[in-house]
Every structure is written in C-alpha cells, then in structure tokens.
Short mmCIF file of C-alpha atoms and ligand atoms in Angstrom, two decimals:
data_model
loop_
_atom_site.label_atom_id
_atom_site.label_comp_id
_atom_site.label_asym_id
_atom_site.label_seq_id
_atom_site.Cartn_x
_atom_site.Cartn_y
_atom_site.Cartn_z
CA MET J 1 -11.91 -1.15 -9.93
CA PHE J 2 -8.44 -0.13 -11.11
CA ILE J 3 -6.49 3.02 -11.90
CA ASP J 4 -3.94 2.96 -14.71
CA SER J 5 -1.41 5.20 -12.96
CA HIS J 6 0.78 5.78 -16.02
CA THR J 7 -0.56 5.71 -19.55
CA HIS J 8 0.47 7.89 -22.51
CA LEU J 9 -2.89 8.18 -24.23
CA PHE J 10 -1.75 11.21 -26.28
CA TYR J 11 0.54 9.05 -28.43
CA PRO J 12 -0.41 8.92 -32.13
CA ASP J 13 -0.93 5.16 -31.62
CA PHE J 14 -4.29 6.06 -30.06
CA ASN J 15 -5.41 8.74 -32.51
CA SER J 16 -7.83 6.59 -34.43
CA ASP J 17 -9.55 4.67 -31.63
CA ILE J 18 -9.13 6.49 -28.31
CA ASP J 19 -12.88 6.22 -27.54
CA GLU J 20 -12.78 2.45 -27.97
CA VAL J 21 -9.59 2.22 -25.91
CA ILE J 22 -11.25 4.08 -23.04
CA HIS J 23 -14.42 2.01 -23.26
CA ARG J 24 -12.52 -1.27 -23.37
CA ALA J 25 -10.63 -0.16 -20.28
CA ILE J 26 -13.80 0.82 -18.42
CA ASP J 27 -15.33 -2.56 -19.34
CA ALA J 28 -12.21 -4.17 -17.84
CA GLY J 29 -12.74 -2.22 -14.59
CA VAL J 30 -10.19 0.57 -15.17
CA ASN J 31 -11.96 3.75 -14.08
CA TYR J 32 -9.23 6.40 -14.00
CA PHE J 33 -6.24 7.15 -16.23
CA ILE J 34 -3.19 9.18 -15.26
CA VAL J 35 -1.49 10.54 -18.37
CA PRO J 36 2.10 11.78 -17.85
CA ALA J 37 3.55 14.05 -20.53
CA THR J 38 7.03 14.02 -22.06
CA ASN J 39 7.54 17.65 -23.18
CA LEU J 40 5.65 20.93 -23.49
CA GLU J 41 3.66 19.87 -26.53
CA THR J 42 2.49 16.58 -25.01
CA SER J 43 1.74 18.36 -21.72
CA ARG J 44 -0.81 20.45 -23.63
CA GLU J 45 -2.14 17.33 -25.36
CA ALA J 46 -2.51 15.47 -22.07
CA ILE J 47 -4.51 18.40 -20.67
CA GLN J 48 -6.72 18.42 -23.76
CA LEU J 49 -7.51 14.75 -23.11
CA THR J 50 -8.59 15.56 -19.55
CA GLU J 51 -11.07 18.06 -20.97
CA ARG J 52 -12.58 15.39 -23.22
CA TYR J 53 -12.81 12.62 -20.62
CA ASP J 54 -13.80 12.95 -16.96
CA SER J 55 -11.78 9.87 -16.09
CA ILE J 56 -8.46 11.21 -17.43
CA TYR J 57 -6.00 13.24 -15.33
CA ALA J 58 -2.74 14.71 -16.60
CA CYS J 59 0.83 15.25 -15.47
CA VAL J 60 2.99 17.91 -17.12
CA GLY J 61 6.75 17.99 -17.56
CA PHE J 62 9.84 17.11 -19.58
CA HIS J 63 10.98 13.48 -19.84
CA PRO J 64 14.78 13.13 -19.53
CA LEU J 65 15.02 11.75 -23.08
CA ASP J 66 12.98 14.61 -24.50
CA LEU J 67 15.00 17.67 -23.57
CA ALA J 68 15.63 19.08 -27.07
CA SER J 69 13.12 21.87 -26.64
CA VAL J 70 13.61 22.59 -22.95
CA ASN J 71 14.44 26.18 -21.95
CA ASP J 72 13.43 28.73 -19.32
CA ALA J 73 10.29 29.78 -21.18
CA ALA J 74 9.17 26.17 -21.65
CA LEU J 75 9.66 25.38 -17.98
CA LYS J 76 7.72 28.51 -17.08
CA GLU J 77 4.87 27.32 -19.24
CA ILE J 78 4.98 23.88 -17.63
CA GLU J 79 4.53 25.63 -14.29
CA GLU J 80 1.59 27.62 -15.64
CA LEU J 81 -0.03 24.50 -17.12
CA SER J 82 0.34 22.74 -13.78
CA SER J 83 -2.38 25.03 -12.34
CA HIS J 84 -4.96 23.36 -14.55
CA PRO J 85 -7.48 21.69 -12.21
CA LYS J 86 -6.94 18.27 -13.78
CA VAL J 87 -3.15 18.31 -13.58
CA VAL J 88 -2.30 16.00 -10.69
CA ALA J 89 1.51 15.77 -10.84
CA ILE J 90 4.71 16.97 -12.47
CA GLY J 91 5.93 14.18 -14.75
CA GLU J 92 7.32 12.26 -16.10
CA ILE J 93 10.64 13.66 -15.06
CA GLY J 94 13.88 12.01 -14.05
CA LEU J 95 17.13 10.58 -15.36
CA ASP J 96 17.85 8.12 -18.16
CA PHE J 97 21.50 7.18 -18.64
CA TYR J 98 20.71 3.99 -20.58
CA TYR J 99 20.10 5.62 -23.94
CA ASP J 100 22.10 8.75 -23.40
CA ALA J 101 24.43 9.68 -20.58
CA SER J 102 26.23 12.40 -22.57
CA ASN J 103 23.88 15.08 -21.22
CA ALA J 104 23.76 13.70 -17.68
CA GLU J 105 24.40 17.12 -16.15
CA LEU J 106 21.60 18.73 -18.15
CA GLN J 107 19.24 15.88 -17.18
CA LYS J 108 20.03 16.40 -13.51
CA GLU J 109 19.54 20.15 -13.75
CA ILE J 110 16.16 19.86 -15.51
CA PHE J 111 15.07 17.13 -13.10
CA LYS J 112 15.83 19.39 -10.13
CA ARG J 113 14.18 22.43 -11.67
CA GLN J 114 11.01 20.44 -12.30
CA ILE J 115 11.02 19.15 -8.71
CA GLU J 116 11.17 22.81 -7.68
CA ILE J 117 8.03 23.43 -9.74
CA ALA J 118 6.35 20.52 -7.94
CA VAL J 119 7.44 21.97 -4.60
CA ARG J 120 6.07 25.43 -5.45
CA ARG J 121 2.80 23.94 -6.71
CA ASP J 122 2.60 21.34 -3.91
CA LEU J 123 2.21 18.54 -6.46
CA PRO J 124 3.69 15.04 -6.41
CA ILE J 125 6.21 13.92 -9.07
CA VAL J 126 6.23 10.96 -11.46
CA ILE J 127 9.81 9.76 -11.80
CA HIS J 128 11.43 7.91 -14.68
CA THR J 129 14.81 6.28 -14.07
CA ARG J 130 16.95 4.01 -16.15
CA ASP J 131 20.52 3.12 -15.17
CA SER J 132 20.26 6.12 -12.86
CA MET J 133 18.54 4.96 -9.68
CA ASP J 134 21.26 6.10 -7.26
CA ASP J 135 21.48 9.59 -8.76
CA ALA J 136 17.69 9.92 -8.84
CA ILE J 137 17.35 8.87 -5.19
CA PHE J 138 20.09 11.29 -4.20
CA ILE J 139 18.29 14.17 -5.94
CA VAL J 140 14.79 13.44 -4.62
CA GLU J 141 16.06 12.95 -1.07
CA GLU J 142 18.10 16.15 -1.30
CA CYS J 143 15.09 18.12 -2.60
CA THR J 144 12.83 16.60 0.06
CA ALA J 145 15.23 17.57 2.83
CA ALA J 146 15.61 21.09 1.44
CA ASN J 147 11.84 21.62 1.19
CA PRO J 148 10.14 20.32 4.35
CA GLN J 149 6.93 22.15 3.42
CA TRP J 150 6.55 20.09 0.21
CA ARG J 151 3.29 18.10 0.59
CA SER J 152 3.51 18.53 4.36
CA ALA J 153 -0.06 19.81 4.30
CA PHE J 154 -1.11 16.26 3.35
CA ALA J 155 0.85 14.54 6.12
CA ILE J 156 -1.28 12.27 8.28
CA SER J 157 -0.65 13.11 11.89
CA GLY J 158 0.71 10.17 13.88
CA SER J 159 1.53 8.11 10.78
CA ARG J 160 4.70 6.05 10.75
CA PHE J 161 5.00 6.74 7.01
CA PRO J 162 6.19 10.04 5.53
CA VAL J 163 3.72 11.77 3.21
CA TRP J 164 4.05 10.59 -0.40
CA LYS J 165 5.85 13.00 -2.68
CA GLY J 166 5.95 10.91 -5.79
CA VAL J 167 6.21 7.58 -7.52
CA PHE J 168 9.14 5.77 -9.08
CA HIS J 169 7.24 4.48 -12.08
CA CYS J 170 8.18 1.26 -13.92
CA PHE J 171 10.13 0.29 -10.83
CA SER J 172 13.04 -2.02 -11.57
CA GLY J 173 15.05 -1.85 -8.34
CA ASP J 174 15.30 -4.46 -5.62
CA ALA J 175 13.29 -4.84 -2.42
CA ALA J 176 15.82 -2.94 -0.30
CA THR J 177 15.65 0.06 -2.65
CA ALA J 178 11.84 -0.02 -2.58
CA GLN J 179 11.95 -0.01 1.21
CA ARG J 180 14.32 2.94 1.29
CA LEU J 181 12.09 4.87 -1.14
CA LEU J 182 9.04 4.23 1.02
CA GLN J 183 10.90 5.54 4.05
CA SER J 184 11.80 8.65 2.04
CA GLY J 185 8.16 9.27 1.05
CA PHE J 186 7.99 7.67 -2.40
CA ILE J 187 6.06 4.70 -3.66
CA VAL J 188 6.70 2.45 -6.65
CA SER J 189 4.54 1.23 -9.50
CA PHE J 190 4.78 -1.90 -11.62
CA PRO J 191 3.99 -2.30 -15.33
CA GLY J 192 3.55 -5.36 -17.58
CA ILE J 193 7.20 -6.27 -17.02
CA VAL J 194 6.01 -8.31 -14.01
CA THR J 195 4.44 -10.74 -16.50
CA PHE J 196 7.70 -11.34 -18.41
CA LYS J 197 9.65 -14.54 -17.96
CA LYS J 198 12.42 -14.31 -15.35
CA SER J 199 11.22 -10.85 -14.40
CA ALA J 200 13.18 -9.20 -11.57
CA ALA J 201 10.14 -6.98 -10.96
CA PHE J 202 8.08 -10.11 -10.20
CA GLU J 203 10.65 -11.15 -7.58
CA THR J 204 10.68 -7.67 -6.08
CA VAL J 205 6.92 -7.38 -5.73
CA ALA J 206 6.81 -10.90 -4.27
CA LYS J 207 9.17 -9.64 -1.54
CA ILE J 208 7.74 -6.19 -0.82
CA GLY J 209 4.05 -7.02 -1.30
CA TYR J 210 1.57 -4.69 -2.95
CA ASP J 211 0.63 -2.49 0.03
CA HIS J 212 2.67 0.50 -1.16
CA THR J 213 2.47 0.06 -4.92
CA MET J 214 0.40 1.12 -7.90
CA VAL J 215 -0.23 -0.56 -11.26
CA GLU J 216 0.44 1.00 -14.65
CA THR J 217 0.53 0.04 -18.31
CA ASP J 218 3.01 2.68 -19.58
CA ALA J 219 0.90 2.32 -22.76
CA PRO J 220 1.54 2.18 -25.66
CA PHE J 221 4.75 0.46 -24.49
CA LEU J 222 5.52 -2.64 -22.43
CA SER J 223 2.53 -4.85 -23.30
CA PRO J 224 2.15 -7.66 -20.79
CA VAL J 225 2.28 -11.33 -21.76
CA PRO J 226 0.38 -12.57 -23.84
CA HIS J 227 0.21 -9.28 -25.80
CA ARG J 228 3.94 -8.61 -26.11
CA GLY J 229 4.91 -6.87 -29.31
CA LYS J 230 1.45 -5.35 -29.74
CA ARG J 231 0.31 -1.87 -28.75
CA ASN J 232 -0.32 -1.74 -25.02
CA GLU J 233 -3.51 -0.16 -23.66
CA PRO J 234 -5.16 0.41 -20.24
CA SER J 235 -7.55 -2.56 -20.59
CA ASN J 236 -4.48 -4.74 -19.93
CA ILE J 237 -4.24 -3.51 -16.33
CA PRO J 238 -6.07 -6.57 -14.87
CA ILE J 239 -3.43 -8.87 -16.44
CA ILE J 240 -0.72 -6.96 -14.56
CA ALA J 241 -2.72 -6.93 -11.32
CA GLN J 242 -3.35 -10.66 -11.64
CA LYS J 243 0.38 -11.32 -11.92
CA ILE J 244 1.10 -9.17 -8.85
CA ALA J 245 -1.62 -11.08 -6.97
CA GLU J 246 0.08 -14.32 -7.98
CA ALA J 247 3.48 -13.06 -6.77
CA CYS J 248 2.00 -12.05 -3.42
CA HIS J 249 -0.39 -15.01 -2.94
CA ALA J 250 -3.28 -12.57 -2.84
CA SER J 251 -6.53 -12.11 -4.73
CA ILE J 252 -6.80 -9.71 -7.66
CA ASP J 253 -9.56 -7.87 -5.74
CA ASP J 254 -7.13 -7.14 -2.91
CA VAL J 255 -4.53 -5.84 -5.39
CA ALA J 256 -7.17 -3.74 -7.19
CA ARG J 257 -8.49 -2.14 -4.00
CA THR J 258 -5.03 -1.44 -2.56
CA THR J 259 -3.44 -0.02 -5.70
CA THR J 260 -6.53 2.09 -6.41
CA PHE J 261 -6.44 3.48 -2.88
CA ASN J 262 -2.76 4.34 -3.33
CA ALA J 263 -3.25 6.07 -6.68
CA LYS J 264 -6.16 8.12 -5.33
CA LYS J 265 -4.06 9.11 -2.34
CA LEU J 266 -0.96 10.07 -4.31
CA PHE J 267 -2.78 12.01 -7.02
CA ARG J 268 -5.57 13.22 -4.73
CA ILE J 269 -8.42 12.16 -6.98
CA GLY J 270 -11.78 10.48 -6.30
CA GLU J 271 -13.52 10.01 -2.97
CA PRO J 272 -11.64 8.87 0.15
CA ALA J 273 -12.51 5.35 1.32
CA PRO J 274 -15.08 5.41 4.19
CA PRO J 275 -14.19 3.53 7.41
CA VAL J 276 -15.39 -0.08 7.66
CA PHE J 277 -16.54 -2.34 10.53
CA THR J 278 -16.00 -5.55 8.53
CA TYR J 279 -13.78 -6.32 5.54
CA THR J 280 -12.83 -9.33 3.43
CA LEU J 281 -9.27 -10.44 2.72
CA GLY J 282 -8.27 -13.71 1.09
CA GLY J 283 -11.61 -15.42 1.68
CA ALA J 284 -11.84 -14.47 5.37
CA LEU J 285 -14.05 -11.79 6.94
CA TYR J 286 -12.30 -9.47 9.39
CA LEU J 287 -14.16 -7.67 12.17
CA ASN J 288 -12.95 -4.22 13.15
CA LEU J 289 -14.52 -3.86 16.58
CA THR J 290 -12.28 -1.17 18.01
CA ILE J 291 -9.34 1.09 17.29
CA ARG J 292 -8.41 1.28 20.96
CA CYS J 293 -5.33 -0.57 22.16
CA ASP J 294 -3.38 -0.93 25.39
CA ALA J 295 -0.09 -0.87 23.43
CA ASP J 296 1.55 1.63 21.09
CA CYS J 297 3.78 -0.44 18.80
CA VAL J 298 6.50 1.37 16.87
CA PHE J 299 5.57 -0.48 13.65
CA CYS J 300 1.82 0.15 13.93
CA ASP J 301 -0.03 2.84 11.97
CA ARG J 302 -3.08 2.76 14.26
CA LYS J 303 -2.66 6.40 15.23
CA GLY J 304 -1.86 7.36 11.65
CA GLU J 305 -3.88 6.46 8.60
CA ALA J 306 -4.90 2.97 9.86
CA VAL J 307 -5.37 1.56 6.38
CA VAL J 308 -5.06 -2.12 5.55
CA LYS J 309 -4.93 -3.10 1.87
CA GLY J 310 -7.10 -0.21 0.78
CA TYR J 311 -9.57 -0.56 3.68
CA ASN J 312 -9.93 2.42 5.98
CA LEU J 313 -10.02 1.00 9.51
CA LYS J 314 -10.01 4.38 11.23
CA ILE J 315 -13.50 4.07 12.70
CA THR J 316 -14.87 7.06 14.55
CA ARG J 317 -17.25 4.94 16.66
CA GLU J 318 -17.37 1.27 17.64
CA PRO J 319 -20.02 -0.94 16.02
CA SER J 320 -22.66 -2.68 18.13
CA VAL J 321 -22.83 -6.48 18.23
CA GLN J 322 -26.03 -6.32 16.19
CA GLU J 323 -24.46 -4.16 13.48
CA VAL J 324 -21.57 -6.59 13.10
CA ILE J 325 -23.85 -9.64 12.95
CA GLU J 326 -25.94 -7.94 10.26
CA GLU J 327 -22.83 -7.30 8.19
CA ILE J 328 -21.59 -10.89 8.56
CA GLN J 329 -24.97 -12.29 7.41
CA ASP J 330 -23.85 -15.88 6.80
CA PRO J 331 -20.57 -16.86 8.55
CA ALA J 332 -20.31 -20.12 6.62
CA ARG J 333 -19.62 -18.13 3.43
CA TYR J 334 -16.15 -17.27 4.72
CA GLY J 335 -13.06 -19.36 5.39
CA GLU J 336 -13.03 -17.82 8.84
CA ILE J 337 -14.30 -14.85 10.81
CA VAL J 338 -11.36 -12.98 12.31
CA PHE J 339 -11.43 -10.55 15.23
CA CYS J 340 -8.77 -8.16 14.12
CA GLY J 341 -8.25 -4.51 13.28
CA TYR J 342 -6.11 -1.58 14.27
CA GLY J 343 -7.00 -2.14 17.90
CA GLU J 344 -7.02 -4.86 20.56
CA PRO J 345 -10.28 -6.87 20.29
CA THR J 346 -10.23 -8.11 23.89
CA ILE J 347 -10.84 -4.51 24.98
CA ARG J 348 -14.39 -5.39 23.83
CA PHE J 349 -14.30 -8.92 25.16
CA ASP J 350 -18.05 -9.18 25.80
CA ALA J 351 -18.77 -8.23 22.20
CA VAL J 352 -16.13 -10.71 20.97
CA LYS J 353 -17.75 -13.54 22.94
CA GLU J 354 -21.27 -12.70 21.82
CA ILE J 355 -20.36 -12.48 18.14
CA ALA J 356 -18.11 -15.57 18.28
CA ALA J 357 -20.88 -17.65 19.89
CA TRP J 358 -23.30 -16.54 17.19
CA VAL J 359 -20.78 -17.35 14.42
CA LYS J 360 -20.25 -20.84 15.87
CA SER J 361 -24.01 -21.40 16.12
CA LYS J 362 -24.23 -20.65 12.37
CA GLY J 363 -21.47 -23.11 11.43
CA GLY J 364 -18.64 -20.57 11.00
CA ARG J 365 -14.98 -20.70 12.04
CA THR J 366 -13.49 -18.07 14.36
CA ARG J 367 -10.05 -16.64 14.96
CA LEU J 368 -8.96 -14.09 17.53
CA ASN J 369 -5.95 -11.93 16.68
CA THR J 370 -4.67 -10.43 19.90
CA ASP J 371 -1.68 -8.92 21.65
CA GLY J 372 -2.25 -11.48 24.42
CA HIS J 373 -2.97 -8.88 27.12
CA GLY J 374 -6.68 -9.74 27.39
CA SER J 375 -6.39 -11.14 30.92
CA VAL J 376 -4.67 -7.97 32.17
CA ILE J 377 -7.17 -5.76 30.33
CA ASN J 378 -10.18 -7.66 31.74
CA LYS J 379 -8.59 -8.28 35.17
CA ARG J 380 -9.26 -12.05 35.06
CA ASN J 381 -7.97 -15.11 33.19
CA ILE J 382 -10.05 -14.94 30.01
CA ALA J 383 -8.68 -18.09 28.33
CA PRO J 384 -11.36 -20.51 29.68
CA GLU J 385 -14.07 -18.25 28.25
CA LEU J 386 -12.74 -18.89 24.73
CA GLN J 387 -13.59 -22.56 24.87
CA GLY J 388 -16.10 -23.66 22.24
CA ILE J 389 -16.39 -20.22 20.61
CA ILE J 390 -12.87 -19.52 19.31
CA ASP J 391 -11.19 -22.01 16.96
CA SER J 392 -7.85 -20.30 16.65
CA VAL J 393 -5.90 -17.65 18.52
CA SER J 394 -3.10 -15.69 16.93
CA ILE J 395 -0.90 -13.84 19.42
CA SER J 396 1.63 -11.16 18.51
CA LEU J 397 4.79 -12.30 20.28
CA ASN J 398 6.74 -9.40 18.76
CA ALA J 399 9.94 -10.39 20.59
CA ALA J 400 11.16 -13.25 22.78
CA ASP J 401 13.06 -10.82 24.96
CA PRO J 402 10.92 -8.82 27.46
CA GLU J 403 13.09 -5.73 27.16
CA VAL J 404 12.90 -5.65 23.33
CA TYR J 405 9.17 -6.40 23.65
CA GLY J 406 8.66 -3.39 25.89
CA ARG J 407 10.60 -1.14 23.55
CA LEU J 408 8.67 -2.29 20.45
CA MET J 409 5.26 -1.98 22.10
CA ARG J 410 6.14 1.05 24.23
CA LEU J 411 4.88 -0.43 27.51
CA ASN J 412 6.23 -2.20 30.60
CA GLY J 413 8.04 -5.07 28.84
CA LYS J 414 8.51 -7.27 31.87
CA LYS J 415 4.89 -7.16 33.02
CA TYR J 416 3.20 -7.48 29.65
CA HIS J 417 5.58 -10.03 28.17
CA GLN J 418 4.85 -12.34 31.09
CA ALA J 419 1.10 -11.72 30.72
CA MET J 420 1.28 -12.56 27.02
CA VAL J 421 3.25 -15.77 27.61
CA ASP J 422 0.87 -16.83 30.40
CA PHE J 423 -2.08 -16.21 28.09
CA ALA J 424 -0.48 -18.30 25.29
CA ARG J 425 0.05 -21.22 27.68
CA GLU J 426 -3.48 -20.95 29.05
CA ALA J 427 -5.10 -20.55 25.62
CA GLN J 428 -3.61 -23.88 24.51
CA ARG J 429 -5.79 -25.61 27.05
CA TYR J 430 -9.05 -24.20 25.68
CA VAL J 431 -8.50 -23.40 22.00
CA PRO J 432 -7.71 -25.98 19.26
CA GLU J 433 -5.03 -23.87 17.58
CA VAL J 434 -2.66 -21.26 19.02
CA VAL J 435 -0.16 -19.43 16.80
CA MET J 436 2.38 -16.81 17.83
CA THR J 437 3.68 -14.28 15.33
CA VAL J 438 6.55 -11.84 15.07
CA VAL J 439 7.04 -8.93 12.70
CA GLY J 440 10.15 -9.46 10.57
CA MET J 441 12.00 -6.29 11.61
CA GLU J 442 15.78 -5.93 11.83
CA SER J 443 15.60 -5.35 15.57
CA VAL J 444 13.85 -8.68 16.15
CA ASP J 445 15.78 -11.93 16.55
CA ILE J 446 13.56 -14.22 14.44
CA GLU J 447 15.41 -17.43 15.27
CA LYS J 448 15.40 -16.77 18.99
CA ALA J 449 11.65 -16.05 18.82
CA LYS J 450 11.01 -19.27 16.88
CA LYS J 451 12.90 -21.33 19.45
CA PHE J 452 11.07 -19.64 22.28
CA VAL J 453 7.63 -20.24 20.74
CA GLU J 454 8.16 -23.80 19.61
CA GLU J 455 10.27 -25.14 22.45
CA GLU J 456 9.26 -23.15 25.51
CA ILE J 457 5.59 -22.50 24.81
CA GLY J 458 4.94 -25.32 22.35
CA VAL J 459 2.67 -23.55 19.87
CA LYS J 460 2.92 -22.72 16.15
CA TYR J 461 5.11 -19.86 14.91
CA ARG J 462 4.75 -17.45 12.01
CA VAL J 463 6.69 -14.39 10.78
CA ARG J 464 4.63 -11.42 9.57
CA PRO J 465 6.31 -9.29 6.88
CA TYR J 466 7.27 -5.72 7.80
CA PHE J 467 7.03 -3.27 4.94
S1 SF4 L 501 -0.94 -4.37 19.67
FE1 SF4 L 501 -1.59 -4.34 17.51
S2 SF4 L 501 -3.10 -2.69 17.34
FE2 SF4 L 501 -2.03 -2.43 19.32
S3 SF4 L 501 -0.41 -0.93 18.85
FE3 SF4 L 501 0.47 -3.00 18.62
S4 SF4 L 501 0.21 -3.54 16.46
FE4 SF4 L 501 -1.11 -1.76 16.89
ZN1 ZN L 502 6.10 6.78 -19.35
#
C-alpha cells in the first residue's frame, strides 16, 4: 500500500470526477491522501474533502506564491482550522524566489509565523522551496532551535534521529542537503520528477536511498513519465515508487512499505506497524531473533525506534525456534535466510544453529550477519560449529583500527577488534563465503579497511551506506 503524501485534490481539475480519481488510486494501492492547502479558502476546501472521504487528511496554510489575501485575521483562522481532527500539518508553507523574489521579506515573515502556528499546535510542517533552499533551511533550523518543545512529545527515546518536524516536499536538493535536513529533523519527499530524463532527483534518491523519504504526486501537477502534460492524479504513485526502486536497486514493495511507514509517522495517521520476528527484503527472508547486543554502536538505532525499511524490529520478547520455523515455512522460496536484526544473533547461538540446520535440511541457503564477537559471547570458538549449516557469514568490521572500532561500538576496542579478526580468520575455514563490511561514515577510513580485509584477512569486502 502507498500514501500520496502531497496531492491537491481540491483543485478544480478534480471537480467533475473526484470519486473516480479516489477509486482509481485505491485500486492502484494508494490508501491515504494528504492534501496540503495554498490559502485560507483552499484550507477550508481541503478540510471539506476530509469530511467526505475517510482516506483524506488535510494540511492548512498559505503557500508562498499565494499571499495576496494573507493578514492577521486569516492567519488566526488558519490556526483555528488546524484544530480540526483531520488536519495533520501546517502546509504548504515556505519560500519561492523562482517566480517572485520581490516580496522575499514578506514570504519569510509569513513562513515563520506559520511555523509558530505549527509549534503552538504541535503539528509538523509541509515545506515548499524553490530557489530558496538555504533561506528555508536557515529558518526551519532557527525555529527548531528556538522551540525545543516542538514535537518533542513524539521523540523516540534513545533514537539517533531527531523527531521529524516536517517534510521538504518535491525535494530538489543534493544528497548532502538531504542528509543535513535529516539531521535537523526533516525528511524529504519525491514526486514524478524522478521519472524525468536526466533528473537530478533520480540521482539524489539513488545516493540517499529511500529509508527517510516519502512519495507524492503533487497532483494535478508534475505528471510522471509516460503521462507528462496530462493531469496528474494519485493513481500515478506506483510509477513514482517504481522509479525510486529502480534508482535504489530495491523492490517496489520495499519502497511502498518504507514510504508508507514514514508518512504515517510524520502525519501520525493509521496504525503503528507491529513488531516482526521475520521479514522479507529483496527476495531474502530475515530472522529477527533478538534485540540484545553486546555492543552499542553510535550509528545504530537499536535502542531507538529499531525500524528497518518500514519493518518494526523492536520485539518485546524473543521468538522460539518453533515460531521462527513456522514463519519460514519453505526456506527454498527465498534467495537466502539471513540471521540479522537489531541485535547480535550469536547471543542466541543455540537457536541459530537449530534453525540453520533445519533450513539446510529443507534445501535453503543461510547467512549469518554478526559483529564477530560470537566466540567471546559464548566463551568458546564457535566457528567450527558453523560448518555445514551456514553458507555465508557477514561480519561488521566497522573500522580497521582497534581504537576507532572501540569508539564506534562503545566497547573495549582492543579486545573486541582482535576477537572479531580471529573469528573472521577462523570462519574462513568452515564457511564457504566470508564477507566483512564497514559503514561508510566520515570517521571511517574506507580504503584502509578494504586493504586490511582483502590483504590481511583475505576475505571479501563491502561498504554499507550510512544515511
Ligand atoms: S553490533 Fe549491530 S546490532 Fe549491535 S549495536 Fe552495533 S550495529 Fe547495533
Ligand atoms: Zn503542492
């Protein structure tokens, strides 16, 4: 299922066939519609739509190119309208210096005043920018810093990510800007522009991935290829999602689940995703046996939300071997069965061995994703026990340097780095494939790690993206 996170269904373009538009979208798997307004009048219209359709939610506010009727009374009414139970954000608001920079100061003032409404109402904002990214970032970061209570009630304790305060819709910036926005508590959404030839947005999403994004049509504008020039509508969302999947070498299901999770989280609609013991990604089945770990990596969100591509991995109890086997059903249906999750699987080494042996007996392929501390955790060399039941081991090297390793994983670097290297060397003797991975963070020397893995340990090397 999908959520069209930005669609102007109040436009006259939809007057004659809105029912059909909604039904076509639902048939295409689009279950919710977020309708941002552009002025006071359209704010009222957006709210009226929410009263006609359960699946529609509204945002209220003044678009930067629609400020002719803005005044104190109008802004007061926007604030009043924002108490409607189906208003989920203030938007779309922002800055547009492409069409008109003559009223830049007024645009900035109205943008800030509407953020203040969002702060008072504890709502997120939907931001429009054009030729104004730097100014918009300055303003949202300034308002965020000045109002620490804004959305703080929704902060997830222990998360490495700040709570989301809004979305930069129709995002057209580069990967570095997207990263900065995420660190400031904002996500980005992509429209049909990703399907255009030589689209910078396509390049950006290919770099940043879809983990912190949403999809939108911006209907009736910006129809994706092959509908360019025609009226856009929410049923085109799967075309956009498909293109994002292509950019990220992912499946459309993964993009759908992730972007839907993100839209529900930002706008606080629908049911939260329940925790899972097993989950599919890219043709493989992942087993989430535990959320316990002997490390505490700075880049890990295990203690926070523990979500991976729309899957909630924050289990409140550990599954039994039998439960996991029942969920796997037929291992041969999957490319591989992977022991992985927001925890260290070798903490449950007996369960790993039992499930892996069963998977092998049913003709499946197995992979163990581990921090490489299994022998320390289990107080014996566990590598020989992997023989015949594990086809591939993937070890997080994290850093070639023990001191950096210790800092990243927040443990005794010298002791655990040595244990991890020893395990990698041992595992090669018993497992057909051993890969070591690093997370592509600034503080990690990727080339040094590659040399270390390939020349000193003699196994395969892979960089995992950090975003
Ligand atoms: S080893 Fe893995 S699960 Fe454990 S804290 Fe580090 S990244 Fe998270
Ligand atoms: Zn819009």
